[in-house]
Amino acid sequence: MTSETLWYANRATGAISLILFTVVVLLGIAVRLRTRLPGLPRFGTVTLHRTLSLSATAFLALHIALAVLDSYVDITLTDVLIPFVSDYQPLWLGLGTVALDLMLAVLITSLLRERVGHRAWRALHWLAYASWPVALIHGIGIGTDTGTGWMTWLTISCVAAVVAVGGIRLAHSVRAARRTPAALLRTAEGARS
């Protein structure tokens, strides 16, 4: 494979990873809100979230492998796993490494969910929310397509979708927090009567 082919494949897998991880985040929020997607039973949303998470991880692994294989830039396995040590664009590549490390923690704990327990798994699963924007910033900073129209619109669309659905998730959390004290008060008053 030529260096040019590797470069194009790396760009493509980076863009596809952005799309897939965006959909994974959106589905994760849908699962948390117990949203049923049209045409799927409720458990279908969870299954789709898990399946796309694994697919996104596979594309991410391919993206990383292509970056390491491409001889145009010297990216080592150390650069992939340890943030900010690369000679090539250490900040932007380091952010990608941070995002990868966070996603590895989410992936490993998800695969070992039964062993680590639901509480620990859920706490570590919040790292996915941190990983997505870090990976996005990595792509904006290091991506050679960042200034192109199609990549700009893709990035804006992904950010808008996550912000919109994240806003819905936040609104649900605020509503639930407001109801909880009132429900506790009603329960306490009912117990006294």
Short mmCIF file of C-alpha atoms in Angstrom, two decimals:
data_model
loop_
_atom_site.label_atom_id
_atom_site.label_comp_id
_atom_site.label_asym_id
_atom_site.label_seq_id
_atom_site.Cartn_x
_atom_site.Cartn_y
_atom_site.Cartn_z
CA MET A 1 0.00 0.00 0.00
CA THR A 2 1.37 3.41 -0.91
CA SER A 3 1.75 6.22 1.58
CA GLU A 4 -0.88 8.19 -0.31
CA THR A 5 -3.37 5.32 -0.05
CA LEU A 6 -2.67 5.01 3.68
CA TRP A 7 -3.18 8.76 4.07
CA TYR A 8 -6.57 8.70 2.31
CA ALA A 9 -7.64 5.59 4.25
CA ASN A 10 -6.58 7.22 7.52
CA ARG A 11 -8.63 10.34 6.74
CA ALA A 12 -11.66 8.23 5.78
CA THR A 13 -11.50 6.06 8.90
CA GLY A 14 -11.12 9.17 11.05
CA ALA A 15 -14.27 10.71 9.55
CA ILE A 16 -16.19 7.44 9.84
CA SER A 17 -15.04 7.08 13.45
CA LEU A 18 -16.38 10.57 14.19
CA ILE A 19 -19.77 9.66 12.72
CA LEU A 20 -19.96 6.29 14.47
CA PHE A 21 -18.89 7.60 17.88
CA THR A 22 -21.37 10.47 17.54
CA VAL A 23 -24.16 7.98 16.90
CA VAL A 24 -22.90 5.87 19.83
CA VAL A 25 -23.08 8.89 22.15
CA LEU A 26 -26.58 9.72 20.89
CA LEU A 27 -27.72 6.12 21.38
CA GLY A 28 -26.14 6.05 24.83
CA ILE A 29 -28.21 9.06 25.81
CA ALA A 30 -31.30 7.43 24.27
CA VAL A 31 -30.65 4.28 26.33
CA ARG A 32 -30.29 6.35 29.50
CA LEU A 33 -33.55 8.17 28.76
CA ARG A 34 -35.20 4.80 28.01
CA THR A 35 -36.08 6.02 24.54
CA ARG A 36 -37.52 3.52 22.14
CA LEU A 37 -36.37 4.03 18.57
CA PRO A 38 -39.05 3.64 15.88
CA GLY A 39 -39.18 0.09 14.60
CA LEU A 40 -37.15 -1.34 17.49
CA PRO A 41 -38.21 -2.83 20.79
CA ARG A 42 -36.77 -1.05 23.85
CA PHE A 43 -33.91 -3.57 24.17
CA GLY A 44 -33.13 -2.89 20.51
CA THR A 45 -31.76 0.54 21.40
CA VAL A 46 -29.35 -1.05 23.88
CA THR A 47 -28.32 -3.72 21.37
CA LEU A 48 -27.79 -1.13 18.64
CA HIS A 49 -25.73 1.02 21.05
CA ARG A 50 -23.49 -1.95 21.92
CA THR A 51 -23.11 -3.11 18.32
CA LEU A 52 -22.26 0.35 17.00
CA SER A 53 -19.84 0.85 19.91
CA LEU A 54 -17.91 -2.21 18.80
CA SER A 55 -18.07 -1.12 15.15
CA ALA A 56 -16.82 2.36 16.06
CA THR A 57 -14.00 0.81 18.08
CA ALA A 58 -13.02 -1.35 15.09
CA PHE A 59 -12.88 1.72 12.84
CA LEU A 60 -10.87 3.56 15.47
CA ALA A 61 -8.41 0.64 15.65
CA LEU A 62 -8.11 0.73 11.85
CA HIS A 63 -7.63 4.52 11.94
CA ILE A 64 -4.82 4.14 14.47
CA ALA A 65 -3.20 1.22 12.63
CA LEU A 66 -3.19 3.20 9.38
CA ALA A 67 -1.58 6.18 11.13
CA VAL A 68 1.16 3.94 12.56
CA LEU A 69 1.73 2.16 9.22
CA ASP A 70 1.94 5.38 7.20
CA SER A 71 5.62 6.18 6.74
CA TYR A 72 4.96 9.85 5.91
CA VAL A 73 4.68 10.63 9.63
CA ASP A 74 6.48 8.67 12.33
CA ILE A 75 3.81 7.65 14.86
CA THR A 76 4.82 4.82 17.17
CA LEU A 77 2.80 2.53 19.43
CA THR A 78 4.17 4.54 22.36
CA ASP A 79 2.68 7.69 20.79
CA VAL A 80 -0.63 5.86 20.47
CA LEU A 81 -0.82 4.83 24.13
CA ILE A 82 1.02 7.57 26.03
CA PRO A 83 -0.33 11.11 25.56
CA PHE A 84 1.79 14.05 24.45
CA VAL A 85 5.09 12.19 23.84
CA SER A 86 5.00 12.20 20.04
CA ASP A 87 7.42 14.25 17.99
CA TYR A 88 4.63 14.80 15.44
CA GLN A 89 2.06 17.39 16.61
CA PRO A 90 2.29 16.34 20.27
CA LEU A 91 -0.75 18.34 21.44
CA TRP A 92 -3.20 17.16 18.78
CA LEU A 93 -1.94 13.59 18.67
CA GLY A 94 -1.82 13.57 22.48
CA LEU A 95 -5.49 14.54 22.64
CA GLY A 96 -6.27 11.61 20.36
CA THR A 97 -4.30 9.38 22.73
CA VAL A 98 -6.22 10.72 25.73
CA ALA A 99 -9.50 10.02 23.94
CA LEU A 100 -8.30 6.50 23.09
CA ASP A 101 -7.23 5.82 26.67
CA LEU A 102 -10.61 6.99 27.97
CA MET A 103 -12.42 4.83 25.40
CA LEU A 104 -10.28 1.82 26.33
CA ALA A 105 -11.36 2.25 29.95
CA VAL A 106 -15.01 2.35 28.84
CA LEU A 107 -14.56 -0.65 26.53
CA ILE A 108 -12.71 -2.81 29.06
CA THR A 109 -15.14 -2.07 31.87
CA SER A 110 -18.07 -2.70 29.53
CA LEU A 111 -16.66 -6.10 28.58
CA LEU A 112 -16.08 -6.87 32.28
CA ARG A 113 -19.33 -5.29 33.45
CA GLU A 114 -20.45 -8.38 35.38
CA ARG A 115 -17.14 -8.53 37.26
CA VAL A 116 -16.70 -4.83 38.08
CA GLY A 117 -20.30 -4.32 39.13
CA HIS A 118 -22.94 -1.96 37.81
CA ARG A 119 -21.95 0.98 40.00
CA ALA A 120 -18.25 0.94 38.97
CA TRP A 121 -19.17 0.30 35.35
CA ARG A 122 -21.59 3.21 35.30
CA ALA A 123 -19.10 5.58 36.92
CA LEU A 124 -16.41 4.65 34.39
CA HIS A 125 -18.89 4.74 31.52
CA TRP A 126 -19.16 8.52 32.04
CA LEU A 127 -15.66 8.70 30.52
CA ALA A 128 -17.34 8.24 27.14
CA TYR A 129 -18.84 11.71 27.54
CA ALA A 130 -15.32 13.09 28.11
CA SER A 131 -13.76 11.05 25.32
CA TRP A 132 -16.03 12.29 22.53
CA PRO A 133 -15.17 16.03 22.70
CA VAL A 134 -11.47 15.27 23.25
CA ALA A 135 -11.48 13.09 20.13
CA LEU A 136 -13.38 15.79 18.24
CA ILE A 137 -10.77 18.41 19.18
CA HIS A 138 -8.02 15.96 18.16
CA GLY A 139 -9.64 15.63 14.73
CA ILE A 140 -10.06 19.37 14.31
CA GLY A 141 -6.47 20.04 15.33
CA ILE A 142 -4.67 17.31 13.43
CA GLY A 143 -7.07 16.62 10.57
CA THR A 144 -5.89 17.61 7.14
CA ASP A 145 -9.51 18.00 6.00
CA THR A 146 -10.52 20.37 8.80
CA GLY A 147 -10.86 23.40 6.51
CA THR A 148 -12.80 21.65 3.76
CA GLY A 149 -16.50 22.29 3.41
CA TRP A 150 -17.61 18.67 3.78
CA MET A 151 -15.58 18.14 6.97
CA THR A 152 -16.73 21.44 8.43
CA TRP A 153 -20.38 20.47 7.89
CA LEU A 154 -19.79 16.96 9.19
CA THR A 155 -18.20 18.35 12.36
CA ILE A 156 -20.94 20.97 12.85
CA SER A 157 -23.63 18.32 12.34
CA CYS A 158 -22.06 15.95 14.87
CA VAL A 159 -21.61 18.72 17.45
CA ALA A 160 -25.16 20.01 16.92
CA ALA A 161 -26.63 16.52 17.34
CA VAL A 162 -24.70 15.83 20.54
CA VAL A 163 -25.47 19.28 21.99
CA ALA A 164 -29.20 18.93 21.17
CA VAL A 165 -29.57 15.43 22.59
CA GLY A 166 -27.27 16.28 25.50
CA GLY A 167 -29.52 19.25 26.25
CA ILE A 168 -32.54 16.97 26.32
CA ARG A 169 -30.68 14.63 28.68
CA LEU A 170 -29.74 17.54 30.94
CA ALA A 171 -33.33 18.83 30.97
CA HIS A 172 -34.57 15.38 32.03
CA SER A 173 -31.99 15.29 34.82
CA VAL A 174 -32.99 18.75 36.06
CA ARG A 175 -36.68 17.80 36.02
CA ALA A 176 -35.95 14.56 37.89
CA ALA A 177 -33.89 16.43 40.48
CA ARG A 178 -36.72 18.92 41.06
CA ARG A 179 -39.27 16.12 41.46
CA THR A 180 -37.19 14.05 43.85
CA PRO A 181 -37.31 16.43 46.86
CA ALA A 182 -41.04 16.99 46.35
CA ALA A 183 -41.68 13.25 46.09
CA LEU A 184 -39.64 12.64 49.25
CA LEU A 185 -41.61 15.34 51.07
CA ARG A 186 -44.94 13.82 49.97
CA THR A 187 -43.76 10.37 51.06
CA ALA A 188 -42.68 11.70 54.46
CA GLU A 189 -45.97 13.55 54.93
CA GLY A 190 -47.93 10.45 53.92
CA ALA A 191 -46.01 8.36 56.44
CA ARG A 192 -46.84 10.83 59.25
CA SER A 193 -50.60 10.78 58.56
#
